[in-house]
Amino acid sequence: MFSKILIANRGEIACRVIRTARKLGYQTVAVYSDADRDAPHVALADEAVHIGPSPAAESYLKVDAILEAARKTGADALHPGYGFLSENAAFAKACADAGVVFIGPPPDAITAMGDKALAKQRMLQAGVPCAPGYLGADQSGAVLTQEAHRLGYPLLVKAVAGGGGRGMRLVRRDAELQPGLDGARREAISAFGDGTLMLERLIDNGRHIEIQVFADAHGNAVYLGERDCTAQRRRQKVIEEAPSPVVSPAMREAMGRDAVAAALAVGYRGAGTVEFIVDEHLKHYFLEMNTRLQVEHPVTECITGFDLVEWQLQVAAGEPLPARQEDIRLSGHAIEARLYVEDPYTGFAPQTGTVVYWLPERALQPGIRIDDGIRQGSVVSPFYDPMVAKVIVHGRDRGDAIRRLRAALVNAPLLGLKNNGRFLSDLVDHPAFREARMTTTLIDQWLEQGEPLLQAPVPSMAAWQVAALTLAQQQGSSWRANSVSAYSVRLLCGEVVRTVRISSDGQGLTTITMDGVTAQARVIAWQNAVLRLELDGVAQTAIAVFAAGAWHVAHAGDSHVFSEVSAFPDADALKDASRALSPVAGKVTQVLVVPGDAVTEGQQLVCVEAMKMEMWLCAEQAGQVQAVHACADEQVDAGAVLVELSAGSDVASTETH
């Protein structure tokens, strides 16, 4: 038995675990790094302990610091959440040795499933179908190349200690093999401290379907239906749903049976997820087992009515499972959308900065749930995953769930950082998603092909008019005298500048004219950034926040940033175009040039990693390197000058991986 739980994690999952623990009467302890000192999970817990600097390796991955926090606060149990140390067998054993209950599977089960190559060997012995691959100990380049040729392309290079898409590369031809091996190994060593690789034949045009399993210490094991996680970008999930639109009851039973067999084969206990890849003939193959709670567990909670964290706590306390297999029934359809602070329209580049507006409670209705780890004013740093919230909906059927999700995304805009909210809404409305034709690589293919879904949305005329109205209402922040009733301004959004004529009748009515179109607008109410306005006689709602010299406007499902173009020269326009700037705040992982090097157009210069993504700065024109201002493992700020090129070279471009 235990009474106080330390949550060895951060963000939305820490908040989510704390809520259930407190509901059940447990005391809670949060841990936090420098970057998370003011994070919501810290305030939500009963107690909180600082465990180190911002980089995860110096805080959330420090076993000694976390166990010391448990000792200091008297926490007698620990929930690892997902990511970080959640699938670290040595950590689970260290908890047991310290007398702290680890709310997760036994160390032996984590070890058995943690090495993906050994796990597949165990699954083959247990009769669970697996995709062909190479699982050998010989990691020489010659053997890996030979095995790749034997398997044939396309194939996946995977870190045996990997997870969450890290340490994985897709290889479709010989020329991609060595870069894929090098990239996967480098990322695996950085993330997991283990560069061992395996090869796996890619099931092309496959679907990613996983089974939620639970086992207790009394020999009971059940499965709680499936989750379809096929909508992915770069092997990272963006949409998950339950049940899968392609799984029949017979297929669900077969996959569930295999998943339970997989869990029993390693003496599993607690919550786990067995991941399968399903081919175009609906045959399933074992991929891996995640020995923890999954990011997407809420959709299973929606359709079963069970609180899976509550189940975890009961099993960890030695109690039997709360339900038998015959008691588990699925009801309705649930979808989860992962809200990432990344720009889908520039290769999903991660973003950092301050949240200027986030009030998810405005979107809450029956059947809508939002799990988050941010608040207005939160600073999103480059040190952790770019997922900041999850929007979860439960409907009577799939069409109902899609409609609810799109409405929730409109009603809960995140402003201040570019994010994928509009992309998520467009994705679930796309025919490929609605008709269940997604594959795990389709979004990546769309990115290469220039699919309209991945083209940056253009602000509507109404969005421009709302921005002009907010500008007209702004008082005391412009050189323009209040006595001026009519004036022209130049508004900037992205790379588009429009001249707007604004006039006021002195009684609240504002006339806005641009591109020959005139509109009459008035503010009805404007409180806590929620703007109720009338536009050409139609009352409507927008969100408008002024921050860092610009208006952040959300209107009719679109979010854009508008600013007034100054009459004075923009200092940015005077920048030397021969400097390669870091696109984000992050860590330099590779520097491939030195002063004096001649570079060709497209040549890779420097690699910066942030939020699980590698970004390469590439020369856009031929030239010569004049100076290099970065070295490997150095933290750099967004906009930092990393490489200076000879006169005539353009600013380096950015590639993301």
XYZ file of C-alpha atoms in Angstrom:
657
model
C 0.000 0.000 0.000
C 1.095 3.588 -0.583
C -0.281 7.047 0.189
C 1.897 9.639 -1.576
C 2.770 9.483 -5.277
C 5.651 11.293 -6.940
C 5.039 11.946 -10.638
C 8.406 11.697 -12.410
C 7.296 13.677 -15.437
C 6.058 17.043 -16.638
C 3.467 18.671 -18.893
C 0.034 17.307 -19.611
C 0.698 13.745 -18.456
C 1.898 14.936 -15.039
C -1.266 17.032 -14.674
C -3.429 14.143 -15.820
C -1.914 11.663 -13.325
C -2.161 14.182 -10.483
C -5.891 14.682 -11.132
C -6.733 10.988 -10.791
C -4.392 10.481 -7.834
C -5.991 13.360 -5.939
C -9.483 12.124 -6.869
C -8.616 8.838 -5.148
C -7.250 10.570 -2.062
C -3.534 10.192 -2.700
C -1.116 13.024 -1.961
C 1.025 14.053 -4.919
C 4.547 15.322 -5.480
C 5.731 17.053 -8.652
C 9.316 17.415 -9.818
C 10.510 20.196 -12.060
C 13.512 21.575 -13.928
C 14.604 25.196 -14.223
C 12.472 25.616 -17.360
C 9.377 24.257 -15.579
C 9.572 26.238 -12.343
C 6.241 27.946 -13.098
C 4.634 25.048 -15.005
C 1.023 24.010 -14.249
C 1.949 20.549 -12.952
C 4.082 22.160 -10.255
C 1.186 24.231 -8.926
C -1.295 21.351 -9.213
C 0.603 18.944 -6.955
C 0.548 19.050 -3.152
C 4.336 19.370 -3.072
C 7.040 20.036 -5.659
C 10.804 19.526 -5.738
C 13.365 21.134 -8.037
C 15.566 18.429 -9.606
C 17.976 20.253 -11.911
C 18.685 22.400 -14.973
C 16.435 22.594 -18.044
C 17.962 19.836 -20.250
C 16.178 16.541 -19.566
C 19.492 14.709 -19.153
C 20.212 16.962 -16.166
C 16.768 16.777 -14.553
C 13.962 14.447 -15.649
C 16.443 11.706 -16.546
C 18.443 11.998 -13.314
C 17.512 8.923 -11.298
C 19.350 10.016 -8.149
C 17.680 13.446 -8.118
C 14.210 11.957 -8.553
C 14.679 9.340 -5.833
C 16.088 12.000 -3.522
C 12.912 14.028 -4.134
C 10.864 10.965 -3.142
C 12.937 10.500 0.015
C 12.718 14.180 0.951
C 8.929 14.290 0.622
C 8.160 10.812 1.918
C 6.632 9.669 -1.370
C 6.205 5.902 -1.231
C 5.118 5.411 -4.857
C 6.200 6.820 -8.208
C 4.334 7.207 -11.490
C 6.693 7.667 -14.472
C 4.120 8.928 -16.995
C 5.356 8.354 -20.552
C 8.720 9.153 -22.112
C 11.749 10.046 -19.965
C 12.370 7.128 -17.543
C 9.018 5.378 -18.000
C 10.504 2.398 -19.868
C 13.831 2.269 -18.047
C 14.214 -1.070 -16.267
C 17.150 0.165 -14.171
C 15.000 3.022 -12.900
C 12.144 0.675 -11.991
C 14.612 -1.503 -10.064
C 16.145 1.546 -8.362
C 12.673 2.530 -7.152
C 12.109 -0.934 -5.701
C 15.533 -0.876 -4.033
C 14.641 2.489 -2.479
C 11.351 1.138 -1.125
C 9.261 3.141 -3.594
C 6.438 1.393 -5.481
C 6.989 1.782 -9.229
C 3.588 2.248 -10.869
C 4.393 0.229 -13.947
C 5.521 -3.228 -15.022
C 8.289 -5.254 -13.346
C 11.880 -4.466 -14.435
C 12.191 -7.849 -16.162
C 9.160 -7.147 -18.349
C 10.526 -3.704 -19.272
C 13.855 -5.277 -20.184
C 12.201 -7.989 -22.261
C 10.229 -5.483 -24.317
C 12.690 -2.590 -24.162
C 15.126 -4.159 -26.610
C 13.052 -4.261 -29.774
C 15.158 -7.000 -31.361
C 14.911 -9.297 -28.340
C 11.212 -8.481 -27.988
C 10.515 -9.619 -31.540
C 12.388 -12.842 -30.870
C 10.222 -13.429 -27.789
C 7.077 -12.704 -29.792
C 8.047 -15.168 -32.499
C 8.494 -17.803 -29.798
C 5.055 -16.926 -28.404
C 3.437 -17.286 -31.841
C 2.744 -13.579 -32.337
C 3.159 -12.620 -36.040
C 6.121 -10.304 -36.776
C 7.332 -8.487 -39.894
C 10.573 -9.839 -41.447
C 13.740 -8.144 -40.239
C 17.310 -8.352 -38.964
C 17.684 -8.670 -35.196
C 21.329 -9.729 -34.979
C 24.073 -8.596 -32.624
C 26.565 -7.913 -35.422
C 26.273 -4.163 -35.970
C 29.010 -3.776 -38.562
C 28.206 -1.692 -41.604
C 28.924 -4.623 -43.909
C 26.444 -6.928 -42.163
C 23.733 -4.285 -41.909
C 24.149 -3.504 -45.612
C 24.031 -7.198 -46.501
C 20.886 -7.725 -44.439
C 19.258 -4.659 -45.952
C 19.810 -6.103 -49.431
C 18.386 -9.441 -48.275
C 15.240 -7.813 -46.901
C 14.818 -5.420 -49.803
C 13.490 -1.883 -49.810
C 11.627 -0.081 -48.400
C 12.766 -0.857 -44.875
C 13.001 0.787 -41.473
C 16.198 1.297 -39.537
C 15.218 1.274 -35.857
C 17.084 1.737 -32.597
C 16.493 -1.348 -30.464
C 16.156 0.926 -27.412
C 14.031 3.479 -29.268
C 10.526 4.719 -28.852
C 8.255 7.583 -29.850
C 9.697 7.643 -33.370
C 13.214 8.459 -32.164
C 16.148 6.545 -33.604
C 14.130 5.534 -36.661
C 14.757 6.152 -40.353
C 12.855 5.118 -43.479
C 15.124 3.841 -46.261
C 13.739 3.353 -49.766
C 16.945 2.932 -51.803
C 20.627 2.076 -51.475
C 21.729 5.706 -51.463
C 19.636 6.338 -48.316
C 20.927 3.364 -46.334
C 24.185 4.717 -44.895
C 22.731 8.146 -44.005
C 19.779 6.325 -42.440
C 22.041 4.082 -40.348
C 24.194 7.017 -39.257
C 21.222 9.251 -38.425
C 19.335 6.575 -36.485
C 22.428 5.586 -34.498
C 23.344 9.190 -33.704
C 19.817 9.990 -32.518
C 19.566 6.757 -30.519
C 22.821 7.402 -28.680
C 21.686 10.946 -27.878
C 18.203 9.919 -26.698
C 18.771 6.475 -25.152
C 22.537 6.034 -24.757
C 22.389 2.923 -26.968
C 23.157 2.973 -30.693
C 22.275 -0.656 -31.430
C 20.104 -0.933 -34.552
C 17.746 -3.415 -36.130
C 16.237 -3.595 -39.605
C 12.598 -4.214 -40.366
C 10.883 -4.725 -43.684
C 8.468 -1.855 -44.172
C 4.849 -2.831 -44.557
C 4.112 -0.198 -47.196
C 0.753 1.546 -47.133
C 0.168 0.073 -43.697
C -1.980 1.172 -40.781
C -0.698 1.525 -37.222
C -3.148 -0.201 -34.883
C -2.378 -0.885 -31.242
C -4.070 -2.858 -28.483
C -4.368 -1.594 -24.899
C -3.626 -4.414 -22.475
C -3.723 -4.620 -18.690
C -2.435 -7.344 -16.380
C -2.360 -7.736 -12.614
C -0.295 -9.692 -10.111
C -2.977 -12.397 -9.863
C -2.572 -13.854 -13.346
C -5.365 -11.848 -14.980
C -4.880 -10.051 -18.297
C -7.348 -8.271 -20.580
C -7.379 -6.105 -23.676
C -9.495 -2.950 -23.928
C -10.012 -2.670 -27.653
C -7.765 -1.059 -30.234
C -6.583 2.416 -31.153
C -5.891 3.457 -34.725
C -2.802 5.696 -34.799
C -2.208 5.672 -38.547
C -2.199 9.451 -39.041
C 1.473 10.225 -38.446
C 4.173 12.596 -39.616
C 7.741 11.333 -39.536
C 6.651 8.348 -37.436
C 5.132 10.679 -34.838
C 1.405 10.288 -34.201
C -0.878 13.291 -34.693
C -4.392 11.752 -34.591
C -5.522 8.643 -32.710
C -8.988 7.117 -32.658
C -10.873 4.237 -31.111
C -12.199 1.989 -32.350
C -10.379 1.685 -35.662
C -12.580 2.279 -38.707
C -11.085 -0.803 -40.431
C -11.145 -3.373 -37.625
C -13.963 -5.916 -37.510
C -15.025 -7.686 -34.297
C -13.225 -10.860 -35.440
C -10.033 -8.948 -36.216
C -10.264 -7.148 -32.848
C -10.521 -10.465 -31.050
C -7.538 -11.924 -32.944
C -5.351 -8.883 -32.294
C -6.467 -8.756 -28.668
C -5.607 -12.421 -28.211
C -2.115 -11.853 -29.657
C -1.602 -8.755 -27.513
C -2.517 -10.596 -24.306
C -0.204 -13.455 -25.333
C 2.587 -10.921 -25.808
C 2.023 -9.493 -22.325
C 1.833 -12.894 -20.633
C 5.005 -14.015 -22.439
C 7.051 -11.496 -20.446
C 5.231 -11.666 -17.097
C 3.656 -8.280 -17.599
C 1.828 -6.238 -14.961
C 0.013 -2.914 -15.290
C -0.836 -0.892 -18.399
C 0.869 -1.681 -21.691
C 0.296 -1.213 -25.382
C 1.091 -3.762 -28.064
C 1.634 -2.036 -31.393
C 0.897 -3.723 -34.710
C 1.348 -2.706 -38.319
C -1.575 -3.840 -40.489
C -1.067 -4.386 -44.203
C -3.479 -3.689 -47.043
C -4.923 -7.195 -46.620
C -5.631 -6.440 -42.915
C -2.984 -8.895 -41.696
C -1.324 -7.664 -38.505
C 2.338 -7.870 -37.496
C 3.904 -7.118 -34.104
C 5.950 -3.907 -34.007
C 6.748 -3.365 -30.340
C 5.278 -3.153 -26.886
C 5.256 0.135 -25.005
C 5.611 -0.793 -21.351
C 3.847 2.302 -20.037
C 0.737 4.413 -20.365
C 0.383 5.798 -23.899
C -0.156 9.421 -24.892
C -3.382 8.354 -26.581
C -4.896 6.425 -23.642
C -7.827 8.913 -23.303
C -9.611 7.558 -26.387
C -9.695 4.124 -24.779
C -11.045 5.694 -21.585
C -13.801 7.386 -23.594
C -15.100 4.246 -25.296
C -14.756 1.916 -22.272
C -15.717 4.288 -19.457
C -12.658 3.248 -17.396
C -10.008 5.535 -15.866
C -6.770 3.797 -16.873
C -4.631 5.710 -14.395
C -6.979 4.540 -11.650
C -6.470 0.984 -12.921
C -2.695 1.528 -12.786
C -2.864 2.612 -9.162
C -5.083 -0.319 -8.204
C -2.797 -2.866 -9.869
C 0.311 -1.263 -8.328
C -1.377 -1.566 -4.917
C -1.729 -5.314 -5.471
C -5.444 -5.331 -6.267
C -6.920 -7.495 -9.057
C -8.090 -5.937 -12.304
C -11.412 -4.102 -11.867
C -13.023 -5.890 -14.837
C -12.941 -9.202 -16.679
C -12.700 -9.496 -20.437
C -16.411 -10.188 -20.760
C -17.180 -7.000 -18.816
C -15.440 -4.734 -21.324
C -17.776 -3.111 -23.834
C -16.977 -0.413 -26.373
C -19.334 2.530 -26.759
C -19.307 5.202 -29.464
C -16.231 6.633 -31.142
C -13.388 8.739 -29.727
C -10.667 10.799 -31.426
C -7.615 12.489 -29.931
C -5.722 15.286 -31.692
C -2.236 16.155 -30.490
C -1.693 19.903 -30.373
C 1.939 20.517 -31.249
C 3.739 23.874 -31.236
C 5.146 23.322 -34.692
C 4.493 24.873 -38.091
C 2.923 22.290 -40.432
C 3.452 24.660 -43.338
C 7.246 24.828 -42.982
C 8.015 21.136 -42.622
C 6.589 20.842 -39.088
C 9.396 22.997 -37.691
C 9.148 23.212 -33.860
C 8.401 26.552 -32.244
C 9.388 28.160 -28.963
C 8.045 31.226 -27.204
C 5.278 32.504 -24.945
C 1.644 31.397 -24.933
C -0.324 34.638 -25.199
C -3.797 33.046 -25.281
C -5.006 29.614 -24.168
C -8.420 29.169 -22.548
C -9.457 25.586 -23.399
C -12.398 25.719 -20.991
C -14.249 27.759 -23.632
C -14.360 24.643 -25.791
C -15.573 22.216 -23.141
C -18.937 20.618 -23.857
C -20.304 17.136 -23.111
C -18.082 14.693 -24.992
C -15.091 17.062 -25.161
C -11.989 16.737 -22.989
C -8.747 18.717 -23.197
C -5.607 17.523 -21.396
C -2.919 20.191 -21.319
C 0.272 21.211 -19.573
C 0.363 24.925 -20.385
C -1.341 28.129 -19.279
C -1.500 31.659 -20.646
C 1.933 33.122 -20.091
C 3.674 29.723 -20.197
C 7.010 29.744 -21.996
C 7.515 26.794 -24.341
C 11.224 25.935 -24.291
C 13.264 23.874 -26.792
C 14.148 21.225 -24.207
C 11.110 18.953 -24.402
C 8.522 17.470 -26.738
C 6.519 20.021 -28.805
C 3.168 18.488 -27.770
C 1.499 20.887 -25.335
C -2.098 19.627 -25.236
C -4.477 16.912 -26.403
C -8.006 17.585 -27.628
C -10.156 14.487 -27.083
C -13.750 14.006 -28.189
C -16.293 11.210 -27.766
C -19.261 10.925 -30.108
C -21.982 8.431 -30.840
C -20.199 7.486 -34.084
C -17.143 8.520 -36.122
C -18.858 11.324 -38.016
C -20.184 12.773 -34.772
C -16.685 12.638 -33.229
C -15.081 14.382 -36.216
C -17.620 17.206 -36.058
C -17.084 17.669 -32.317
C -13.306 17.670 -32.726
C -13.349 20.348 -35.410
C -15.610 22.513 -33.243
C -13.358 22.058 -30.207
C -10.269 23.073 -32.194
C -12.050 26.239 -33.350
C -13.156 27.096 -29.816
C -9.776 26.438 -28.185
C -7.214 28.330 -30.292
C -3.639 28.541 -29.056
C -2.110 31.946 -29.805
C 1.439 33.200 -29.447
C 3.202 30.288 -31.115
C 2.617 28.702 -34.489
C 0.888 25.368 -33.990
C -0.892 22.602 -35.862
C -4.451 23.377 -34.731
C -5.780 24.354 -38.168
C -3.908 21.446 -39.780
C -5.541 18.968 -37.389
C -8.989 20.298 -38.224
C -8.294 20.094 -41.954
C -6.794 16.612 -41.607
C -9.821 14.982 -39.982
C -12.015 16.588 -42.652
C -9.822 15.330 -45.508
C -11.385 12.578 -47.676
C -8.430 10.264 -46.959
C -9.186 10.435 -43.229
C -12.963 10.406 -43.484
C -12.835 7.402 -45.810
C -10.228 5.571 -43.652
C -7.623 5.611 -46.423
C -4.759 6.984 -44.319
C -1.408 5.187 -44.147
C 1.485 5.817 -41.785
C 3.437 7.600 -44.528
C 0.666 9.505 -46.305
C 1.251 12.842 -44.539
C 4.957 12.628 -45.392
C 4.033 11.965 -49.021
C 1.705 14.963 -48.991
C 4.564 17.078 -47.665
C 6.762 16.055 -50.609
C 3.968 16.481 -53.149
C 2.760 19.888 -52.001
C -0.695 18.699 -50.925
C -3.004 21.728 -50.403
C -3.593 20.539 -46.832
C 0.023 21.485 -46.088
C -0.061 24.901 -47.733
C -0.293 27.787 -45.291
C -3.890 29.073 -45.064
C -4.462 32.571 -46.415
C -6.314 34.986 -44.078
C -9.884 35.619 -45.169
C -11.087 39.145 -45.888
C -13.058 38.921 -42.636
C -9.858 38.115 -40.690
C -8.180 41.214 -42.167
C -11.221 43.284 -41.213
C -11.184 41.961 -37.642
C -7.485 42.830 -37.399
C -8.192 46.343 -38.700
C -10.997 46.765 -36.174
C -8.721 45.724 -33.290
C -6.116 48.183 -34.507
C -8.720 50.937 -34.642
C -9.724 50.155 -31.052
C -6.192 50.250 -29.749
C -5.599 53.342 -27.621
C -2.411 54.893 -26.361
C -0.016 52.632 -28.287
C 0.339 54.610 -31.502
C 1.722 57.953 -32.572
C -1.676 58.666 -34.135
C -3.695 61.285 -32.229
C -7.121 60.240 -30.966
C -8.625 63.263 -32.706
C -7.848 61.781 -36.139
C -11.109 60.152 -37.290
C -9.938 58.794 -40.668
C -6.540 57.443 -41.601
C -4.750 54.794 -43.653
C -2.533 52.054 -42.271
C -0.500 49.272 -43.810
C -1.191 45.873 -42.239
C 1.242 42.962 -42.517
C 0.332 39.275 -42.225
C 3.046 36.828 -43.190
C 4.561 38.294 -46.324
C 1.384 40.081 -47.444
C 0.916 43.833 -46.891
C -2.442 45.530 -47.379
C -3.351 49.193 -47.144
C -6.451 49.754 -45.038
C -8.533 52.921 -44.769
C -10.161 53.254 -41.357
C -12.720 55.841 -40.329
C -14.941 56.212 -37.273
C -18.246 57.992 -36.798
C -17.393 58.736 -33.174
C -20.279 56.574 -31.933
C -18.658 53.139 -32.180
C -19.144 52.407 -35.880
C -15.904 51.809 -37.799
C -15.725 51.788 -41.605
C -12.948 49.582 -42.998
C -11.954 49.737 -46.662
C -9.298 47.603 -48.353
C -8.847 46.403 -51.911
C -12.044 48.193 -52.881
C -14.135 46.337 -50.304
C -15.856 48.345 -47.556
C -17.229 46.889 -44.337
C -19.042 48.369 -41.353
C -17.886 47.041 -37.997
C -18.474 47.723 -34.337
C -17.317 46.185 -31.073
C -20.146 44.733 -28.978
C -17.937 43.523 -26.122
C -14.253 42.750 -25.645
C -13.194 41.001 -22.469
C -10.318 38.612 -21.682
C -9.336 38.669 -25.364
C -12.790 37.419 -26.457
C -14.048 39.932 -28.988
C -17.763 40.033 -29.726
C -18.234 42.172 -32.823
C -20.698 43.023 -35.536
C -19.408 42.882 -39.102
C -21.741 44.112 -41.835
C -24.722 43.456 -39.587
C -23.687 39.940 -38.521
C -22.706 39.420 -34.883
C -19.770 37.055 -34.452
C -16.897 36.158 -32.130
C -13.124 36.360 -32.501
C -10.122 36.170 -30.209
C -7.731 39.117 -30.390
C -4.631 39.636 -28.249
C -1.939 42.301 -28.620
C 1.513 40.980 -27.716
C 5.085 41.809 -28.732
C 3.962 44.514 -31.128
C 1.466 42.411 -33.067
C -2.184 41.363 -33.041
C -2.825 37.636 -32.649
C -6.267 37.016 -34.123
C -8.338 33.819 -34.217
C -11.494 33.979 -36.297
C -13.688 31.293 -37.878
C -11.113 28.551 -37.316
C -8.127 30.541 -38.596
C -5.321 32.034 -36.513
C -3.025 34.716 -37.894
C -0.647 37.405 -36.681
C -1.093 40.964 -37.961
C 1.107 43.986 -37.400
C 1.147 47.567 -38.557
C 3.948 48.269 -41.009
C 6.122 51.055 -39.654
C 6.809 54.128 -41.759
C 10.429 53.756 -40.690
C 12.918 51.234 -42.135
C 12.735 47.745 -40.671
C 15.984 46.853 -38.991
C 15.550 43.253 -40.172
C 15.733 44.426 -43.773
C 19.233 45.696 -43.106
C 20.572 42.319 -42.022
C 23.526 40.830 -43.901
C 22.052 38.109 -46.116
C 25.260 36.089 -45.907
C 24.579 34.871 -42.358
C 23.045 31.467 -41.615
C 20.755 31.779 -38.591
C 19.465 29.062 -36.291
C 15.754 28.551 -37.085
C 14.940 27.625 -33.462
C 16.419 27.530 -30.006
C 18.041 24.138 -29.649
C 21.239 22.084 -29.473
C 23.837 21.958 -32.235
C 24.467 18.286 -33.012
C 26.766 18.527 -36.038
C 28.955 21.155 -37.703
C 30.154 20.053 -41.141
C 32.107 23.112 -42.290
C 35.077 25.186 -41.151
C 36.232 28.653 -42.208
C 37.681 28.619 -45.699
C 35.520 25.750 -46.978
C 33.943 26.224 -50.382
C 30.258 25.220 -50.307
C 27.859 24.361 -53.074
C 24.190 25.180 -53.329
C 22.179 22.890 -51.047
C 25.209 21.692 -49.062
C 24.522 20.904 -45.397
C 26.310 23.225 -42.971
C 25.043 22.778 -39.400
C 22.438 20.561 -37.715
C 20.318 21.923 -34.853
C 18.065 19.625 -32.815
C 14.990 20.813 -30.927
C 11.890 18.985 -29.721
C 12.800 15.602 -31.260
C 13.540 17.112 -34.681
C 16.785 17.643 -36.580
C 17.008 20.804 -38.663
C 19.842 21.215 -41.165
C 21.009 24.630 -42.318
C 21.919 24.344 -46.000
C 23.647 26.804 -48.300
C 21.221 28.204 -50.854
C 24.015 29.413 -53.139
C 27.633 28.496 -53.757
C 30.161 30.482 -51.732
C 32.871 30.288 -49.089
C 32.611 29.896 -45.325
C 33.998 32.974 -43.614
C 33.283 32.066 -39.969
C 31.596 29.364 -37.876
C 30.019 30.384 -34.572
C 28.802 27.031 -33.278
C 30.175 23.730 -32.045
C 28.601 20.343 -31.349
C 26.522 20.012 -28.144
C 26.228 23.785 -27.778
C 22.825 25.295 -26.943
C 21.913 28.158 -29.298
C 19.091 30.680 -29.355
C 16.624 31.137 -32.200
C 18.115 33.571 -34.695
C 21.704 33.032 -33.523
C 24.306 33.438 -36.279
C 25.865 30.003 -36.810
C 27.737 30.386 -40.103
C 28.903 33.395 -42.081
C 29.249 32.902 -45.835
C 31.123 34.848 -48.451
C 29.510 37.921 -49.989
C 26.843 36.965 -52.482
C 25.752 33.811 -50.653
C 22.155 33.862 -49.503
C 20.818 33.015 -46.089
C 21.048 29.266 -45.526
C 17.873 27.257 -45.950
C 16.540 24.835 -43.367
C 15.750 21.137 -43.824
C 13.884 19.177 -41.167
C 14.190 15.478 -40.400
